[in-house]
Amino acid sequence: MRIAVAGGTGTLGRHLVEELRSRGHDVRVLSRSAEKYRVDLTTGEGLDEALAGCEVVVDAANASKRAADTLVEGSRRLLAAEEIAGVGHHVCVSIVGCDRVPMGYFQVKAEQERVVEEGRVPWTIVRATQFHELVDATFASAARWRVLPVPRGRLQSIAVAEVARAVADAAEGAPYRRRVDVTGPEVAGIRDLARTWRSVTGRRVLPLPLPLPGGIGRALRGGALTAERPDVRGTTRFASWLEAR
């Protein structure tokens, strides 16, 4: 199939493009920094050309700034262009539990899901838990100051490569018109993950308990970002992933 991947140069996007190409698909990489199909979701620039002849579109775009404009309004622009191009399946990559965490970016992702559900293009939403790569990068960034802030909470992190395989499976199939939850193999406390990270990396940092008040703290402690019965469960544990890097 000819598949367009919005955000195809990002952390997940790169793995997804490689996975889809290894399965024999014709993949178009869409992003503002792409070599050929330069697309800006905040304006819609480049979408018509990029989507011409595509059967499936995977939206793996991310945004650290202007998240709502890129992910929510960007989804509206993307879906409108898909409808014109005759795309038959829109796959949206989202976050497990995003509708249960009262925090800006998570709420933006929840709104993005609603836009996809209300659109005319048949869809599948693939929700993933936090990536091992993100957990590692967060700890490494904090460790520069010789301390490791660790709130109470539970995560179910997963390797990006395993998420890419699950998203590719969804892209190859018929639209589900429902959410597919993809998680790591085990639920672990954030403090346990921090101890694992310190042990495997050998970094000498001081763990610093970080209170998270209000709804965000309750959501993390209650396991809002985990799924007890996911549709797809990865097999690579955080410690194994760290050791294999």
PDB file of N, CA and C in Angstrom, residues 158-196:
ATOM      1  N   ILE A 158       7.166   1.202  27.339  1.00  0.00           N
ATOM      2  CA  ILE A 158       7.324   0.271  26.222  1.00  0.00           C
ATOM      3  C   ILE A 158       8.372   0.794  25.257  1.00  0.00           C
ATOM      4  N   ALA A 159       9.051  -0.097  24.576  1.00  0.00           N
ATOM      5  CA  ALA A 159      10.040   0.285  23.577  1.00  0.00           C
ATOM      6  C   ALA A 159       9.345   0.840  22.332  1.00  0.00           C
ATOM      7  N   VAL A 160       9.897   1.903  21.776  1.00  0.00           N
ATOM      8  CA  VAL A 160       9.311   2.524  20.590  1.00  0.00           C
ATOM      9  C   VAL A 160       9.176   1.526  19.441  1.00  0.00           C
ATOM     10  N   ALA A 161      10.164   0.662  19.270  1.00  0.00           N
ATOM     11  CA  ALA A 161      10.123  -0.300  18.168  1.00  0.00           C
ATOM     12  C   ALA A 161       8.900  -1.204  18.260  1.00  0.00           C
ATOM     13  N   GLU A 162       8.490  -1.546  19.481  1.00  0.00           N
ATOM     14  CA  GLU A 162       7.310  -2.400  19.648  1.00  0.00           C
ATOM     15  C   GLU A 162       6.030  -1.631  19.347  1.00  0.00           C
ATOM     16  N   VAL A 163       6.001  -0.338  19.682  1.00  0.00           N
ATOM     17  CA  VAL A 163       4.848   0.482  19.313  1.00  0.00           C
ATOM     18  C   VAL A 163       4.760   0.598  17.796  1.00  0.00           C
ATOM     19  N   ALA A 164       5.887   0.783  17.146  1.00  0.00           N
ATOM     20  CA  ALA A 164       5.905   0.906  15.688  1.00  0.00           C
ATOM     21  C   ALA A 164       5.313  -0.329  15.016  1.00  0.00           C
ATOM     22  N   ARG A 165       5.623  -1.495  15.547  1.00  0.00           N
ATOM     23  CA  ARG A 165       5.065  -2.719  14.960  1.00  0.00           C
ATOM     24  C   ARG A 165       3.551  -2.760  15.130  1.00  0.00           C
ATOM     25  N   ALA A 166       3.062  -2.338  16.291  1.00  0.00           N
ATOM     26  CA  ALA A 166       1.619  -2.351  16.529  1.00  0.00           C
ATOM     27  C   ALA A 166       0.901  -1.341  15.638  1.00  0.00           C
ATOM     28  N   VAL A 167       1.499  -0.170  15.444  1.00  0.00           N
ATOM     29  CA  VAL A 167       0.896   0.840  14.574  1.00  0.00           C
ATOM     30  C   VAL A 167       0.905   0.356  13.125  1.00  0.00           C
ATOM     31  N   ALA A 168       1.982  -0.285  12.716  1.00  0.00           N
ATOM     32  CA  ALA A 168       2.051  -0.835  11.357  1.00  0.00           C
ATOM     33  C   ALA A 168       0.976  -1.899  11.146  1.00  0.00           C
ATOM     34  N   ASP A 169       0.760  -2.742  12.148  1.00  0.00           N
ATOM     35  CA  ASP A 169      -0.301  -3.749  12.053  1.00  0.00           C
ATOM     36  C   ASP A 169      -1.654  -3.086  11.843  1.00  0.00           C
ATOM     37  N   ALA A 170      -1.907  -2.014  12.593  1.00  0.00           N
ATOM     38  CA  ALA A 170      -3.180  -1.301  12.464  1.00  0.00           C
ATOM     39  C   ALA A 170      -3.315  -0.672  11.084  1.00  0.00           C
ATOM     40  N   ALA A 171      -2.227  -0.111  10.576  1.00  0.00           N
ATOM     41  CA  ALA A 171      -2.262   0.530   9.259  1.00  0.00           C
ATOM     42  C   ALA A 171      -2.547  -0.471   8.148  1.00  0.00           C
ATOM     43  N   GLU A 172      -2.084  -1.692   8.315  1.00  0.00           N
ATOM     44  CA  GLU A 172      -2.301  -2.713   7.293  1.00  0.00           C
ATOM     45  C   GLU A 172      -3.719  -3.270   7.322  1.00  0.00           C
ATOM     46  N   GLY A 173      -4.404  -3.125   8.441  1.00  0.00           N
ATOM     47  CA  GLY A 173      -5.729  -3.715   8.590  1.00  0.00           C
ATOM     48  C   GLY A 173      -6.842  -2.754   8.219  1.00  0.00           C
ATOM     49  N   ALA A 174      -8.065  -3.247   8.343  1.00  0.00           N
ATOM     50  CA  ALA A 174      -9.240  -2.413   8.103  1.00  0.00           C
ATOM     51  C   ALA A 174      -9.425  -1.453   9.270  1.00  0.00           C
ATOM     52  N   PRO A 175     -10.076  -0.308   9.043  1.00  0.00           N
ATOM     53  CA  PRO A 175     -10.323   0.635  10.137  1.00  0.00           C
ATOM     54  C   PRO A 175     -11.154  -0.014  11.243  1.00  0.00           C
ATOM     55  N   TYR A 176     -10.694   0.111  12.481  1.00  0.00           N
ATOM     56  CA  TYR A 176     -11.408  -0.487  13.611  1.00  0.00           C
ATOM     57  C   TYR A 176     -12.543   0.393  14.114  1.00  0.00           C
ATOM     58  N   ARG A 177     -12.398   1.700  13.918  1.00  0.00           N
ATOM     59  CA  ARG A 177     -13.310   2.693  14.516  1.00  0.00           C
ATOM     60  C   ARG A 177     -13.396   2.507  16.033  1.00  0.00           C
ATOM     61  N   ARG A 178     -12.254   2.234  16.617  1.00  0.00           N
ATOM     62  CA  ARG A 178     -12.133   2.133  18.074  1.00  0.00           C
ATOM     63  C   ARG A 178     -10.683   2.344  18.452  1.00  0.00           C
ATOM     64  N   ARG A 179     -10.427   2.374  19.761  1.00  0.00           N
ATOM     65  CA  ARG A 179      -9.073   2.539  20.268  1.00  0.00           C
ATOM     66  C   ARG A 179      -8.406   1.176  20.458  1.00  0.00           C
ATOM     67  N   VAL A 180      -7.123   1.129  20.187  1.00  0.00           N
ATOM     68  CA  VAL A 180      -6.301  -0.054  20.422  1.00  0.00           C
ATOM     69  C   VAL A 180      -5.234   0.345  21.437  1.00  0.00           C
ATOM     70  N   ASP A 181      -5.209  -0.319  22.583  1.00  0.00           N
ATOM     71  CA  ASP A 181      -4.238   0.006  23.633  1.00  0.00           C
ATOM     72  C   ASP A 181      -2.987  -0.852  23.481  1.00  0.00           C
ATOM     73  N   VAL A 182      -1.826  -0.192  23.496  1.00  0.00           N
ATOM     74  CA  VAL A 182      -0.533  -0.867  23.360  1.00  0.00           C
ATOM     75  C   VAL A 182       0.315  -0.480  24.565  1.00  0.00           C
ATOM     76  N   THR A 183       0.770  -1.459  25.332  1.00  0.00           N
ATOM     77  CA  THR A 183       1.495  -1.166  26.566  1.00  0.00           C
ATOM     78  C   THR A 183       2.781  -1.967  26.670  1.00  0.00           C
ATOM     79  N   GLY A 184       3.592  -1.579  27.651  1.00  0.00           N
ATOM     80  CA  GLY A 184       4.756  -2.367  27.994  1.00  0.00           C
ATOM     81  C   GLY A 184       4.365  -3.619  28.761  1.00  0.00           C
ATOM     82  N   PRO A 185       5.341  -4.479  29.058  1.00  0.00           N
ATOM     83  CA  PRO A 185       5.026  -5.779  29.671  1.00  0.00           C
ATOM     84  C   PRO A 185       4.686  -5.721  31.150  1.00  0.00           C
ATOM     85  N   GLU A 186       5.066  -4.624  31.832  1.00  0.00           N
ATOM     86  CA  GLU A 186       4.863  -4.599  33.273  1.00  0.00           C
ATOM     87  C   GLU A 186       4.574  -3.186  33.761  1.00  0.00           C
ATOM     88  N   VAL A 187       3.775  -3.118  34.823  1.00  0.00           N
ATOM     89  CA  VAL A 187       3.514  -1.854  35.502  1.00  0.00           C
ATOM     90  C   VAL A 187       4.557  -1.679  36.598  1.00  0.00           C
ATOM     91  N   ALA A 188       5.173  -0.500  36.647  1.00  0.00           N
ATOM     92  CA  ALA A 188       6.211  -0.249  37.648  1.00  0.00           C
ATOM     93  C   ALA A 188       6.042   1.150  38.222  1.00  0.00           C
ATOM     94  N   GLY A 189       6.387   1.302  39.483  1.00  0.00           N
ATOM     95  CA  GLY A 189       6.390   2.622  40.090  1.00  0.00           C
ATOM     96  C   GLY A 189       7.484   3.483  39.474  1.00  0.00           C
ATOM     97  N   ILE A 190       7.242   4.778  39.390  1.00  0.00           N
ATOM     98  CA  ILE A 190       8.249   5.680  38.824  1.00  0.00           C
ATOM     99  C   ILE A 190       9.530   5.624  39.648  1.00  0.00           C
ATOM    100  N   ARG A 191       9.403   5.494  40.948  1.00  0.00           N
ATOM    101  CA  ARG A 191      10.588   5.402  41.802  1.00  0.00           C
ATOM    102  C   ARG A 191      11.353   4.108  41.545  1.00  0.00           C
ATOM    103  N   ASP A 192      10.637   3.025  41.247  1.00  0.00           N
ATOM    104  CA  ASP A 192      11.301   1.774  40.885  1.00  0.00           C
ATOM    105  C   ASP A 192      12.032   1.909  39.559  1.00  0.00           C
ATOM    106  N   LEU A 193      11.413   2.589  38.614  1.00  0.00           N
ATOM    107  CA  LEU A 193      12.068   2.825  37.329  1.00  0.00           C
ATOM    108  C   LEU A 193      13.334   3.655  37.505  1.00  0.00           C
ATOM    109  N   ALA A 194      13.259   4.644  38.401  1.00  0.00           N
ATOM    110  CA  ALA A 194      14.435   5.476  38.659  1.00  0.00           C
ATOM    111  C   ALA A 194      15.568   4.654  39.266  1.00  0.00           C
ATOM    112  N   ARG A 195      15.238   3.745  40.187  1.00  0.00           N
ATOM    113  CA  ARG A 195      16.264   2.887  40.781  1.00  0.00           C
ATOM    114  C   ARG A 195      16.892   1.984  39.720  1.00  0.00           C
ATOM    115  N   THR A 196      16.050   1.450  38.845  1.00  0.00           N
ATOM    116  CA  THR A 196      16.566   0.615  37.756  1.00  0.00           C
ATOM    117  C   THR A 196      17.494   1.413  36.863  1.00  0.00           C
TER     118      THR A 196
END
